[in-house]
PDB file of C-alpha atoms and ligand atoms in Angstrom:
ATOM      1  CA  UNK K   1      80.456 101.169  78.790  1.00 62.00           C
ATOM      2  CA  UNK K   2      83.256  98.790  80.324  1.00 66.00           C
ATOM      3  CA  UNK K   3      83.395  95.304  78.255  1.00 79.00           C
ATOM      4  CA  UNK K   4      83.267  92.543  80.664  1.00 80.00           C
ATOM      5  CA  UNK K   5      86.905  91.781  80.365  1.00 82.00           C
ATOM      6  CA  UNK K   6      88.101  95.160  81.657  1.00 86.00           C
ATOM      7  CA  UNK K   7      85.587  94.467  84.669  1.00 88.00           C
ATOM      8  CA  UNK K   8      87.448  91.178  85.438  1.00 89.00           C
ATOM      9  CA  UNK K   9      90.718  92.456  85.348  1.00 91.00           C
ATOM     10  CA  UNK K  10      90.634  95.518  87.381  1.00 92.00           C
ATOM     11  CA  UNK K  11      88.430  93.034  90.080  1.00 94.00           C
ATOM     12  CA  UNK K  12      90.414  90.396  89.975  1.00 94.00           C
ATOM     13  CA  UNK K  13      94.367  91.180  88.790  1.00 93.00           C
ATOM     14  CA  UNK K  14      94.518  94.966  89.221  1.00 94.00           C
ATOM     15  CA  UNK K  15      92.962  95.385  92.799  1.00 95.00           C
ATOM     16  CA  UNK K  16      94.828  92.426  94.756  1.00 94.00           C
ATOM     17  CA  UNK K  17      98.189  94.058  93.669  1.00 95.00           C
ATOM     18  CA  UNK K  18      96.780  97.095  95.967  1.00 96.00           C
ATOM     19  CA  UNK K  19      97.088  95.194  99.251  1.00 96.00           C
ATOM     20  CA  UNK K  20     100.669  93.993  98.482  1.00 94.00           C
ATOM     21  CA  UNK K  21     101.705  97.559  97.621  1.00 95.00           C
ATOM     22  CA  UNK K  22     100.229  98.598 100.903  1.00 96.00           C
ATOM     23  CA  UNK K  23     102.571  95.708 102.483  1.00 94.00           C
ATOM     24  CA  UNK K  24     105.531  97.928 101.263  1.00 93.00           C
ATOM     25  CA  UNK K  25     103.521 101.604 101.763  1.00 93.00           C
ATOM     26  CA  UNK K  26     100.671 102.592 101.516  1.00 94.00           C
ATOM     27  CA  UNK K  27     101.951 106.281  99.713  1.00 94.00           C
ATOM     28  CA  UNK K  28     102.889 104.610  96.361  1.00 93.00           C
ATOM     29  CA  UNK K  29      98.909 103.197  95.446  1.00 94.00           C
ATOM     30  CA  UNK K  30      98.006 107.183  97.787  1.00 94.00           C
ATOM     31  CA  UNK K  31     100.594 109.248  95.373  1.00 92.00           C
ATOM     32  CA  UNK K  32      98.801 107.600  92.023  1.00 93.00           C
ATOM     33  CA  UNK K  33      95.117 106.821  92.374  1.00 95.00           C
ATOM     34  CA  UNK K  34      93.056 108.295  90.407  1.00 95.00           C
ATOM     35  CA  UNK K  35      90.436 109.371  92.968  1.00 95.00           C
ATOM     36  CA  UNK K  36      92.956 110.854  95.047  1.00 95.00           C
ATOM     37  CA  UNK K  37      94.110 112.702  91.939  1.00 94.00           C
ATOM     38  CA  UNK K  38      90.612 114.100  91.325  1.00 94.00           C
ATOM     39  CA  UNK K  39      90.521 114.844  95.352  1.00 94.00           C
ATOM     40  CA  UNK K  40      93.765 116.915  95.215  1.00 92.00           C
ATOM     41  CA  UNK K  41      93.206 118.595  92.109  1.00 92.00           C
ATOM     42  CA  UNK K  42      89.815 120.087  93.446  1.00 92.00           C
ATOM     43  CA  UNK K  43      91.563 120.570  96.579  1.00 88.00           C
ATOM     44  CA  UNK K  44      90.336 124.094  98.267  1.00 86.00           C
ATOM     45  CA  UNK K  45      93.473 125.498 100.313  1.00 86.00           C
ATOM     46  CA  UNK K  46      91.132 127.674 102.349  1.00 88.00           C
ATOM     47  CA  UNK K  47      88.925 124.739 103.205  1.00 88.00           C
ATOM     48  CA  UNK K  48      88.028 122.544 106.239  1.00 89.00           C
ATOM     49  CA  UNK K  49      90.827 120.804 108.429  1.00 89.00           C
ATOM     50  CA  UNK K  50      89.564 117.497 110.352  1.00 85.00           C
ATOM     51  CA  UNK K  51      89.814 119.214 113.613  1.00 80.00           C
ATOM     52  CA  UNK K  52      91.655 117.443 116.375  1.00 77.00           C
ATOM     53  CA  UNK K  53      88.307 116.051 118.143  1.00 75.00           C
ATOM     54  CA  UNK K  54      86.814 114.928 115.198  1.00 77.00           C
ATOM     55  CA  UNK K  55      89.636 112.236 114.477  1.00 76.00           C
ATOM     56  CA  UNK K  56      88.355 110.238 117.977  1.00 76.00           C
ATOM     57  CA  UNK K  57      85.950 108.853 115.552  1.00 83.00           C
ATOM     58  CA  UNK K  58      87.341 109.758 112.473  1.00 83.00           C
ATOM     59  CA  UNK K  59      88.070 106.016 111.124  1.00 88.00           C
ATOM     60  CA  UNK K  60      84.479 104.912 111.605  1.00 93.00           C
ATOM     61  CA  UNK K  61      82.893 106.204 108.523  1.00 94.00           C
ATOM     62  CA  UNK K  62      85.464 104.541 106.097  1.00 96.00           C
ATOM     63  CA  UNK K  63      85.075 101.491 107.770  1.00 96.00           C
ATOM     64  CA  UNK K  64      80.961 102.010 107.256  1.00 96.00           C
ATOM     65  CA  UNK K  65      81.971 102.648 103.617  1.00 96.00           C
ATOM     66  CA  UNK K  66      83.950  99.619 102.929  1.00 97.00           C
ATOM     67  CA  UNK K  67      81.178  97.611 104.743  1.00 97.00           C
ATOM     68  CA  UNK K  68      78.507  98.860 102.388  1.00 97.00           C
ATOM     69  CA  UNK K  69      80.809  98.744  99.297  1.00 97.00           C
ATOM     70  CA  UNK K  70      82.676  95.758  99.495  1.00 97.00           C
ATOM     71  CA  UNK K  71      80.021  93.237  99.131  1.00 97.00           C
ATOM     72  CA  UNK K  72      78.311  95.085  96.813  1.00 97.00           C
ATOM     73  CA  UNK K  73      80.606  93.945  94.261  1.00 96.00           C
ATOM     74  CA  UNK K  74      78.504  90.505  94.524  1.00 97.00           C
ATOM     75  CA  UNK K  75      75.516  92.592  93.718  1.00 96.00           C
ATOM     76  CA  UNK K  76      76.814  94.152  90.538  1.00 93.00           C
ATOM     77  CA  UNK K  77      79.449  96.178  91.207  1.00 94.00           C
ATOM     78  CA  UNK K  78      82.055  92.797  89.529  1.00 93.00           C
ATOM     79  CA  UNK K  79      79.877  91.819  86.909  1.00 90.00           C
ATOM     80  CA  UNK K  80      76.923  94.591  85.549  1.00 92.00           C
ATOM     81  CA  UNK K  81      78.849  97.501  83.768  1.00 92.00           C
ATOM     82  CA  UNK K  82      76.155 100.044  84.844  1.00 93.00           C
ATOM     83  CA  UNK K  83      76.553  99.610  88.099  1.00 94.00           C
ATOM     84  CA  UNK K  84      80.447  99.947  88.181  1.00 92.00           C
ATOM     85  CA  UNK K  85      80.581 102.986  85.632  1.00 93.00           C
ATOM     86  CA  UNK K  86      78.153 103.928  88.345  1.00 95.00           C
ATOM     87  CA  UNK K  87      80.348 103.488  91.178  1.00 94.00           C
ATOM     88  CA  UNK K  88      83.106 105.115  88.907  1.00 94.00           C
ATOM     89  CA  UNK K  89      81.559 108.194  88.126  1.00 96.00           C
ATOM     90  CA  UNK K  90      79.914 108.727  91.489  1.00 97.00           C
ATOM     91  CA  UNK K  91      82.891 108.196  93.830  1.00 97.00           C
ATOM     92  CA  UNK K  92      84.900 110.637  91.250  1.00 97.00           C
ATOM     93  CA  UNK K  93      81.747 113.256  92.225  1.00 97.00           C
ATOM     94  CA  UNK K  94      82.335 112.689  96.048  1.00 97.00           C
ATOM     95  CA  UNK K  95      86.113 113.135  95.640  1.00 96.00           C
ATOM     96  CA  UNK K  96      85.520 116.352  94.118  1.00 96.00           C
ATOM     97  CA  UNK K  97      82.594 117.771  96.145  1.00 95.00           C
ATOM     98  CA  UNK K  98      84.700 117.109  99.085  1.00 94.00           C
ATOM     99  CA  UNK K  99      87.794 118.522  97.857  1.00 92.00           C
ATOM    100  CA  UNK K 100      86.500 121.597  97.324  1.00 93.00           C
ATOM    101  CA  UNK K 101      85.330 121.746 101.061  1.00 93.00           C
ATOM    102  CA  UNK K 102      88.230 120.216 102.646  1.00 92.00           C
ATOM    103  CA  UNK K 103      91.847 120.923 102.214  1.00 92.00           C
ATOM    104  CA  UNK K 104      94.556 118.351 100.716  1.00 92.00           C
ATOM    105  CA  UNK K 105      92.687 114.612 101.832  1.00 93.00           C
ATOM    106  CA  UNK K 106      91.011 115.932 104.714  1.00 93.00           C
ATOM    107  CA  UNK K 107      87.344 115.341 103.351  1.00 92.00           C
ATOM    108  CA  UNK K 108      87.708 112.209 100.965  1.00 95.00           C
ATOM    109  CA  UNK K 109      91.581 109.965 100.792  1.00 95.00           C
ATOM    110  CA  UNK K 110      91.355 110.377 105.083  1.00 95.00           C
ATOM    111  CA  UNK K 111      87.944 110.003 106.139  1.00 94.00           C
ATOM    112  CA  UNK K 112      85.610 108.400 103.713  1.00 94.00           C
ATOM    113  CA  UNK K 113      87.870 106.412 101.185  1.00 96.00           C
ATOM    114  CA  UNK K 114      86.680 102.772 101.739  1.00 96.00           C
ATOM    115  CA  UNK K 115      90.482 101.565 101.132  1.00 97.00           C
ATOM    116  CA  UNK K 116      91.781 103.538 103.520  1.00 97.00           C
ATOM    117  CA  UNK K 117      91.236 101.383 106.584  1.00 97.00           C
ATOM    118  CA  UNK K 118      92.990  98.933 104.550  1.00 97.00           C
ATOM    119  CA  UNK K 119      96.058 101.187 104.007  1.00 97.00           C
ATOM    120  CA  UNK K 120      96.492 101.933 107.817  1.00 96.00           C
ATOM    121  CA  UNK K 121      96.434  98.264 108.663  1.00 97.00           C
ATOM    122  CA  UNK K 122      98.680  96.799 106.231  1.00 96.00           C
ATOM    123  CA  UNK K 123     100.678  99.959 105.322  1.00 94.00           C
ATOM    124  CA  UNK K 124     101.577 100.456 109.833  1.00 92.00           C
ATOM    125  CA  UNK K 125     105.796  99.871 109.078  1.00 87.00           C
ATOM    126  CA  UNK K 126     106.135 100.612 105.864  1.00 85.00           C
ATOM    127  CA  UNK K 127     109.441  99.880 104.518  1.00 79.00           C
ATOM    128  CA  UNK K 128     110.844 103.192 103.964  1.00 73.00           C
ATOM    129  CA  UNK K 129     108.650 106.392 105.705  1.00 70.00           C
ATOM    130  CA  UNK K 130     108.630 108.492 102.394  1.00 76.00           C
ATOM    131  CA  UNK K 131     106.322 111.359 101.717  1.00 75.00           C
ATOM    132  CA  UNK K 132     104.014 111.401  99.590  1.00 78.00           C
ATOM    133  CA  UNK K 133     105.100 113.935  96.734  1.00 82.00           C
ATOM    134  CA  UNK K 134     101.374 114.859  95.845  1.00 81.00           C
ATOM    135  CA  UNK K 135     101.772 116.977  99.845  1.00 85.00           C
ATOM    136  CA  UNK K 136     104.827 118.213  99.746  1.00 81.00           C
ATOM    137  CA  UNK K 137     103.401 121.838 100.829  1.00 85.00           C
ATOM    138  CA  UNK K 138     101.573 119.872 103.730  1.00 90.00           C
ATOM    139  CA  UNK K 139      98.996 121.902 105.449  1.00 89.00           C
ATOM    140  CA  UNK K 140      98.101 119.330 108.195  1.00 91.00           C
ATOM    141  CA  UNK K 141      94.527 118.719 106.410  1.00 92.00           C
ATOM    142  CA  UNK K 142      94.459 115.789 109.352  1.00 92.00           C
ATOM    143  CA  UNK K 143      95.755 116.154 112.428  1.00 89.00           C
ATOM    144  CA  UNK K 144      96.505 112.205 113.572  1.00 90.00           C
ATOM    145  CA  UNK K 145      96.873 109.442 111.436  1.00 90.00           C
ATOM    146  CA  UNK K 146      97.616 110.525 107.749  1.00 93.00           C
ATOM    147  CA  UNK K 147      99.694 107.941 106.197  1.00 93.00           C
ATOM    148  CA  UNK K 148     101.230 110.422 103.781  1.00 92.00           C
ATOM    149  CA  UNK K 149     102.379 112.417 106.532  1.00 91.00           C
ATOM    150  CA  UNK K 150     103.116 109.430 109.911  1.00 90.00           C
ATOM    151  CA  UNK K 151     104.315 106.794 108.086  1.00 88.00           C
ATOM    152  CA  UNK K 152     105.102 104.126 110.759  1.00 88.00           C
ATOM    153  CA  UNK K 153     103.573 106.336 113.113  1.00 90.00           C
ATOM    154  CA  UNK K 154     100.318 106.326 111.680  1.00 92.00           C
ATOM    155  CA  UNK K 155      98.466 104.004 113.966  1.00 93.00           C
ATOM    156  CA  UNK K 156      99.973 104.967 116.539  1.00 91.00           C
ATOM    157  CA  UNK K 157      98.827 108.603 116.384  1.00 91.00           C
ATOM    158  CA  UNK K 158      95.228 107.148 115.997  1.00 91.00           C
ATOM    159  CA  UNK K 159      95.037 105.415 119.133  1.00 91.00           C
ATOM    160  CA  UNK K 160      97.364 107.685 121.450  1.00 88.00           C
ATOM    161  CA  UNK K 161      97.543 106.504 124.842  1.00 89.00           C
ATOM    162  CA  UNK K 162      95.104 103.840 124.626  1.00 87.00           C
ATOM    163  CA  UNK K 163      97.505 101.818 122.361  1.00 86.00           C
ATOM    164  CA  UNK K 164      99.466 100.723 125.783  1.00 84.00           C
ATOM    165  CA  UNK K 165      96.441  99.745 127.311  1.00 83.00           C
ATOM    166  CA  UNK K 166      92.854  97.406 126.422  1.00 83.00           C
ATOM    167  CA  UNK K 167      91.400 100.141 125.380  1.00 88.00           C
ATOM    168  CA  UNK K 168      93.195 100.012 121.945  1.00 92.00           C
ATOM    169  CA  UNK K 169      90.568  97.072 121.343  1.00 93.00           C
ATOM    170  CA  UNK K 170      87.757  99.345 121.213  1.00 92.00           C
ATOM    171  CA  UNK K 171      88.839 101.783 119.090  1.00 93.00           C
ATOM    172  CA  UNK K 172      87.825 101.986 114.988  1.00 94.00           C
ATOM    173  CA  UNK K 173      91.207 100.806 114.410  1.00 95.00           C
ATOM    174  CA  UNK K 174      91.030  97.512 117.418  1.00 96.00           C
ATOM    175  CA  UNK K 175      87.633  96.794 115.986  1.00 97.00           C
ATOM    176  CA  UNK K 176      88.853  97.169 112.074  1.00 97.00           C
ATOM    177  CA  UNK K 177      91.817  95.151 113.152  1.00 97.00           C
ATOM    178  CA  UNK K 178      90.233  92.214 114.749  1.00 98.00           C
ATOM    179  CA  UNK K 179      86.840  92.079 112.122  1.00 98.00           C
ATOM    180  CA  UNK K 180      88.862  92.236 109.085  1.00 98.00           C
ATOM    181  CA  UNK K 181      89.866  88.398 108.627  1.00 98.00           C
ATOM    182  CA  UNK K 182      86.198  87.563 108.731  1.00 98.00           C
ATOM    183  CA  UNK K 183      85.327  89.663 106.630  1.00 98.00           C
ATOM    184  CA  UNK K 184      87.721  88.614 104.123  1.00 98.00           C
ATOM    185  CA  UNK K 185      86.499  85.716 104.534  1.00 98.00           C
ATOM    186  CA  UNK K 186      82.848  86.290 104.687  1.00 98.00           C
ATOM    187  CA  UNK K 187      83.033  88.262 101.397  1.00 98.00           C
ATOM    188  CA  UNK K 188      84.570  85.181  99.778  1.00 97.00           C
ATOM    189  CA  UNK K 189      82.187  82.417 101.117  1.00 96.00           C
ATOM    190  CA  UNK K 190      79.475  84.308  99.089  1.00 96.00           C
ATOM    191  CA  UNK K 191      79.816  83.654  94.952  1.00 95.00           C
ATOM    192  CA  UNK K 192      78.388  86.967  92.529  1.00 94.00           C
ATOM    193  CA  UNK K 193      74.645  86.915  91.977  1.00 93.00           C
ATOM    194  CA  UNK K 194      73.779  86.018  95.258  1.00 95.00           C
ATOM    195  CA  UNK K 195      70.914  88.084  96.836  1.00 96.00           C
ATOM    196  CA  UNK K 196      71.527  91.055  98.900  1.00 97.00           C
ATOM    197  CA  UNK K 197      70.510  89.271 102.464  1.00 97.00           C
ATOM    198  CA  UNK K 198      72.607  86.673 101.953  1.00 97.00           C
ATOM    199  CA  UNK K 199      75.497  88.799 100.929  1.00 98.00           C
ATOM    200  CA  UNK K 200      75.442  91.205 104.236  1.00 98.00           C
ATOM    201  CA  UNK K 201      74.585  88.445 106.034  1.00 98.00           C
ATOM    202  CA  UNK K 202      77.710  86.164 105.050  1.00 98.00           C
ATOM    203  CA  UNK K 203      79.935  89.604 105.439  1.00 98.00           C
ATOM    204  CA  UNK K 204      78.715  90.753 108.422  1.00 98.00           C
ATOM    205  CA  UNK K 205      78.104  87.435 110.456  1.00 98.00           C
ATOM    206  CA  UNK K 206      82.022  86.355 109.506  1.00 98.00           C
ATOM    207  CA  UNK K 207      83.010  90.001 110.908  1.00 98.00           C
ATOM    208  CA  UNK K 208      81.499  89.528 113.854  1.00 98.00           C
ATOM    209  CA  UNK K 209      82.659  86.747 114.723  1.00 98.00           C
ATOM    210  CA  UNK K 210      86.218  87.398 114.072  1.00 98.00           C
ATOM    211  CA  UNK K 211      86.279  90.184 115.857  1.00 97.00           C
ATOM    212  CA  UNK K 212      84.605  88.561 118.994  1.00 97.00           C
ATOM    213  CA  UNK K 213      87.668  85.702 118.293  1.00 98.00           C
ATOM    214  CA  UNK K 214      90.391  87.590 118.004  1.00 98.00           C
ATOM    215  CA  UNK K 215      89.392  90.754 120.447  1.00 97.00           C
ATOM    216  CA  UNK K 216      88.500  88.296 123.137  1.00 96.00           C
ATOM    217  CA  UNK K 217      91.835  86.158 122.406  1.00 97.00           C
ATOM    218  CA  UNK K 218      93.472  89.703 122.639  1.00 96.00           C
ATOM    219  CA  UNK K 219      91.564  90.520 125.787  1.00 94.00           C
ATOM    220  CA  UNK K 220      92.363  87.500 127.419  1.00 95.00           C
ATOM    221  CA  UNK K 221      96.333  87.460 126.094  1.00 94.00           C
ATOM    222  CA  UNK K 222      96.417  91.278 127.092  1.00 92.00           C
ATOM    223  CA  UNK K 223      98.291  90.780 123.776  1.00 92.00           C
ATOM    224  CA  UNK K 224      99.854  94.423 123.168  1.00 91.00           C
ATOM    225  CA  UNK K 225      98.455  96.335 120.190  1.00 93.00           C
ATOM    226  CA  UNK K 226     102.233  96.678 118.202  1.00 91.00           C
ATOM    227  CA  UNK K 227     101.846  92.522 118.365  1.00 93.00           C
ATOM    228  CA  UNK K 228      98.214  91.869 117.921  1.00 96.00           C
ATOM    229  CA  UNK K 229      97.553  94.965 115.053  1.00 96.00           C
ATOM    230  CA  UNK K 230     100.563  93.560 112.765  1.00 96.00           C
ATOM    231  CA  UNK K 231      99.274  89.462 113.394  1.00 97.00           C
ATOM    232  CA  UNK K 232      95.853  90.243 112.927  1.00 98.00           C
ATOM    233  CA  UNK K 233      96.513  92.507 109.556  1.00 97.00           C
ATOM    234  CA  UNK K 234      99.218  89.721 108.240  1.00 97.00           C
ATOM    235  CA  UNK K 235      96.152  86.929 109.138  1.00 98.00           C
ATOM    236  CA  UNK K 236      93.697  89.022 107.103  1.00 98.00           C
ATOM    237  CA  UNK K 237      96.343  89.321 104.099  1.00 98.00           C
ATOM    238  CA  UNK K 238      97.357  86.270 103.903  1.00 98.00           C
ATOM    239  CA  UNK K 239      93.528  85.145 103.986  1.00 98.00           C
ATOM    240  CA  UNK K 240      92.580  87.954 101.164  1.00 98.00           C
ATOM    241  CA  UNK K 241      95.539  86.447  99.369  1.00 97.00           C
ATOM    242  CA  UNK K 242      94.603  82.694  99.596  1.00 97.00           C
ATOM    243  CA  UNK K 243      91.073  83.579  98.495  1.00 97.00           C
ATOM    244  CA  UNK K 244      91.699  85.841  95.320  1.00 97.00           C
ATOM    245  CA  UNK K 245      95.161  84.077  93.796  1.00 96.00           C
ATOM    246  CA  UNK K 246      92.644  81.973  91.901  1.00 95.00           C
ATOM    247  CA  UNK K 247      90.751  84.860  90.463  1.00 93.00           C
ATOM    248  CA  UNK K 248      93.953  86.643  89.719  1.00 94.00           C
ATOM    249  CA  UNK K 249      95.444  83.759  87.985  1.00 94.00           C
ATOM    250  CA  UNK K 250      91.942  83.034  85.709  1.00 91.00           C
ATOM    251  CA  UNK K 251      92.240  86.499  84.618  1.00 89.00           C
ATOM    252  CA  UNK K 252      95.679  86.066  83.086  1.00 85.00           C
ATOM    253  CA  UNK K 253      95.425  82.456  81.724  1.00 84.00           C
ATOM    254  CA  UNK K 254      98.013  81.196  83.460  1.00 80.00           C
ATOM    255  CA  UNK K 255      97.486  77.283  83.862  1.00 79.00           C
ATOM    256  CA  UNK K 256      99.104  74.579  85.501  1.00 79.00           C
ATOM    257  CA  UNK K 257      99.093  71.783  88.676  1.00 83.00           C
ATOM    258  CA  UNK K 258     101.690  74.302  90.292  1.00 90.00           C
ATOM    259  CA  UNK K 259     101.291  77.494  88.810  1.00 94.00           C
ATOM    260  CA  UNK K 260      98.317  78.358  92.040  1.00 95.00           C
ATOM    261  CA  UNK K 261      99.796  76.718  95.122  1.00 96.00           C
ATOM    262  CA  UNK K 262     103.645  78.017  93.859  1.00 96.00           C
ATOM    263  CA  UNK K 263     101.466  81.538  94.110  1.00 96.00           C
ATOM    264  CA  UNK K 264     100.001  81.348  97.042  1.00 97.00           C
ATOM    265  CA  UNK K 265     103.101  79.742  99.074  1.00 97.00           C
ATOM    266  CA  UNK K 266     105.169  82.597  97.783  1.00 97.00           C
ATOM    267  CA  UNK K 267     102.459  85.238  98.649  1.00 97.00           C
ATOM    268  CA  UNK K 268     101.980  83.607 102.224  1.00 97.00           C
ATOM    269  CA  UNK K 269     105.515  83.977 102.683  1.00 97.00           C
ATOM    270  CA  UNK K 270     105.821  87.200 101.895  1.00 95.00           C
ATOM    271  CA  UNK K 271     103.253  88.088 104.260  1.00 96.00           C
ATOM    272  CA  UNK K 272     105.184  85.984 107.277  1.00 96.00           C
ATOM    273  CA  UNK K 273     107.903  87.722 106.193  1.00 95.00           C
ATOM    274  CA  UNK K 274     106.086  90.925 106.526  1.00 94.00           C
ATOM    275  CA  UNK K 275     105.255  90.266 110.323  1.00 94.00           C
ATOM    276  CA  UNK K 276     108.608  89.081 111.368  1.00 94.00           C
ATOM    277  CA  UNK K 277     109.717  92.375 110.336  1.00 91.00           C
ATOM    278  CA  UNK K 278     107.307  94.384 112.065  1.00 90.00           C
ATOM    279  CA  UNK K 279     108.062  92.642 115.225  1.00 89.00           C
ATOM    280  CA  UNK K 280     111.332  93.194 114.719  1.00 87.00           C
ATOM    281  CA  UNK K 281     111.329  97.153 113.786  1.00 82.00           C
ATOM    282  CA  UNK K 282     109.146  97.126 117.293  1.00 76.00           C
ATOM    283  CA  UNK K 283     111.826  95.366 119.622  1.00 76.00           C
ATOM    284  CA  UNK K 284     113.970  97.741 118.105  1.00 76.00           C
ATOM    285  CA  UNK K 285     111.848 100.896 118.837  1.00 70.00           C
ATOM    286  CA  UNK K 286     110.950  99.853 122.638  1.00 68.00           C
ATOM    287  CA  UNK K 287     115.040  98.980 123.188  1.00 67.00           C
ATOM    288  CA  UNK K 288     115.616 102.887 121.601  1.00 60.00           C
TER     289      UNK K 288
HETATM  290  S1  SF4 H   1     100.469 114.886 104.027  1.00 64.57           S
HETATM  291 FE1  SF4 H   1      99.625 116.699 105.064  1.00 64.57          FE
HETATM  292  S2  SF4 H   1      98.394 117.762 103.497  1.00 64.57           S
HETATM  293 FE2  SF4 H   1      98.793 115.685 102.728  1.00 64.57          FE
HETATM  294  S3  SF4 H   1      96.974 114.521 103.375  1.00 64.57           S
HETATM  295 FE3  SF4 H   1      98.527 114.237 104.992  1.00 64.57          FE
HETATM  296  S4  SF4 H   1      98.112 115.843 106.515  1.00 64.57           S
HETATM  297 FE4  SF4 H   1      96.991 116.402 104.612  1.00 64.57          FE
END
């Protein structure tokens, strides 16, 4: 069973390092973790692709995942060791199961993992487009939007034509895109232990209304997806940020008057430094 210790660190130091790798690409956390291991080694060359069609919905259901699984952690998931060795030992099952009937990612890593979402939004110009090495043989297991394979073309393969129109708004990426900062923050408004109404409520009420906020502020902007998806993934970072540098720091011990806002100024700059460069890299690619 996991002493309470390990619990807290892989919650609260080991998991917010995940986003910030994602800020620099989203292959380095894809080409090590250890679900995606288990995925690829029960891999089934002759299985499933995600057909073409099937990726016009194909982000919903890891969104649905993360939804249900994220504020679960306030339920058990961060503090009752049954419950994570749970999670654990049933999300290595589902990894396996569906590597066996999908090739490479297709069935698990690009269309159920809850962090994927996650990895398109804040992974969309990575710093350097390298492959992942786990798919070197790639087999196209997905069609449109595999961040192994896109890179900085990821999202844009997801929402094809529509990303030069409105339409990119109502897509699972527009909706992800614009929910996301609420429910960052709706997931952090609620403390562990509270009951399973008000957690859903607080998570789900916050997304909602962030994505009614910043999809009508898009709407009425006609702000262009390549500025509104990189704004509205750098607001929801530097939120996630703000919220969990306390955690993060508790788990280490590290004290001190200036040891948490030294942290967070350096991790919100990071982020604004993120964006600038994503606005940047897309002058760049219209003027090409
Ligand atoms: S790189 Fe190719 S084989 Fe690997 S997950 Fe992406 S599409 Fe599938």
């Amino acid at each position: 069973m996991w002493p309470q210790p390990v619990m807290g660190f892989f919650w609260n130091f080991v998991l917010p390092l995940l986003p910030l790798s994602f800020l620099m690409t989203p292959v380095l956390w894809r080409a090590v973790c250890p679900l995606a291991t288990l995925n690829m080694l029960a891999a089934n060359p002759r299985g499933r692709q995600l057909p073409s069609e099937v990726m016009r919905w194909a982000g919903w259901p890891a969104m649905l995942m993360l939804v249900v699984l994220v504020p679960a952690r306030h339920l058990g998931l961060n503090h009752e060791p049954m419950a994570f060795t749970a999670l654990v030992l049933g999300a290595a099952l589902v990894a396996c199961v569906l590597g066996r009937q999908y090739q490479a990612r297709a069935g698990f890593c690009n269309l159920i993992c809850p962090v994927l979402p996650v990895e398109r939004l804040y992974g969309q110009l990575p710093l350097a487009d390298i492959g992942n090495p786990r798919c070197s043989d790639c087999t196209v297991c997905t069609p449109r939007g595999c961040p192994d394979l896109a890179g900085s073309k990821t999202l844009p393969q997801l929402l094809g034509p529509l990303r030069k129109e409105r339409g990119w708004l109502m897509t699972a990426t527009g909706v992800f895109a614009c929910a996301f900062p609420g429910f960052i923050a709706g997931y952090f408004r609620v403390p562990d232990g509270a009951s399973a109404m008000t957690t859903y409520a607080s998570v789900i009420g916050w997304s909602l209304f962030s994505w009614l906020l910043l999809g009508s502020a898009a709407r009425v902007t006609s702000l262009a997806s390549r500025v509104a998806l990189p704004l509205y993934g750098a607001l929801a970072a530097a939120l996630y940020f703000w919220f969990a540098a306390p955690g993060a720091l508790t788990t280490v011990d590290a004290r001190g008057a200036y040891v948490l806002p030294v942290l967070r100024a350096a991790l919100l700059l990071l982020v604004g430094a993120w964006f600038v460069r994503t606005q940047r890299l897309a002058v760049r690619a219209t003027r090409g």
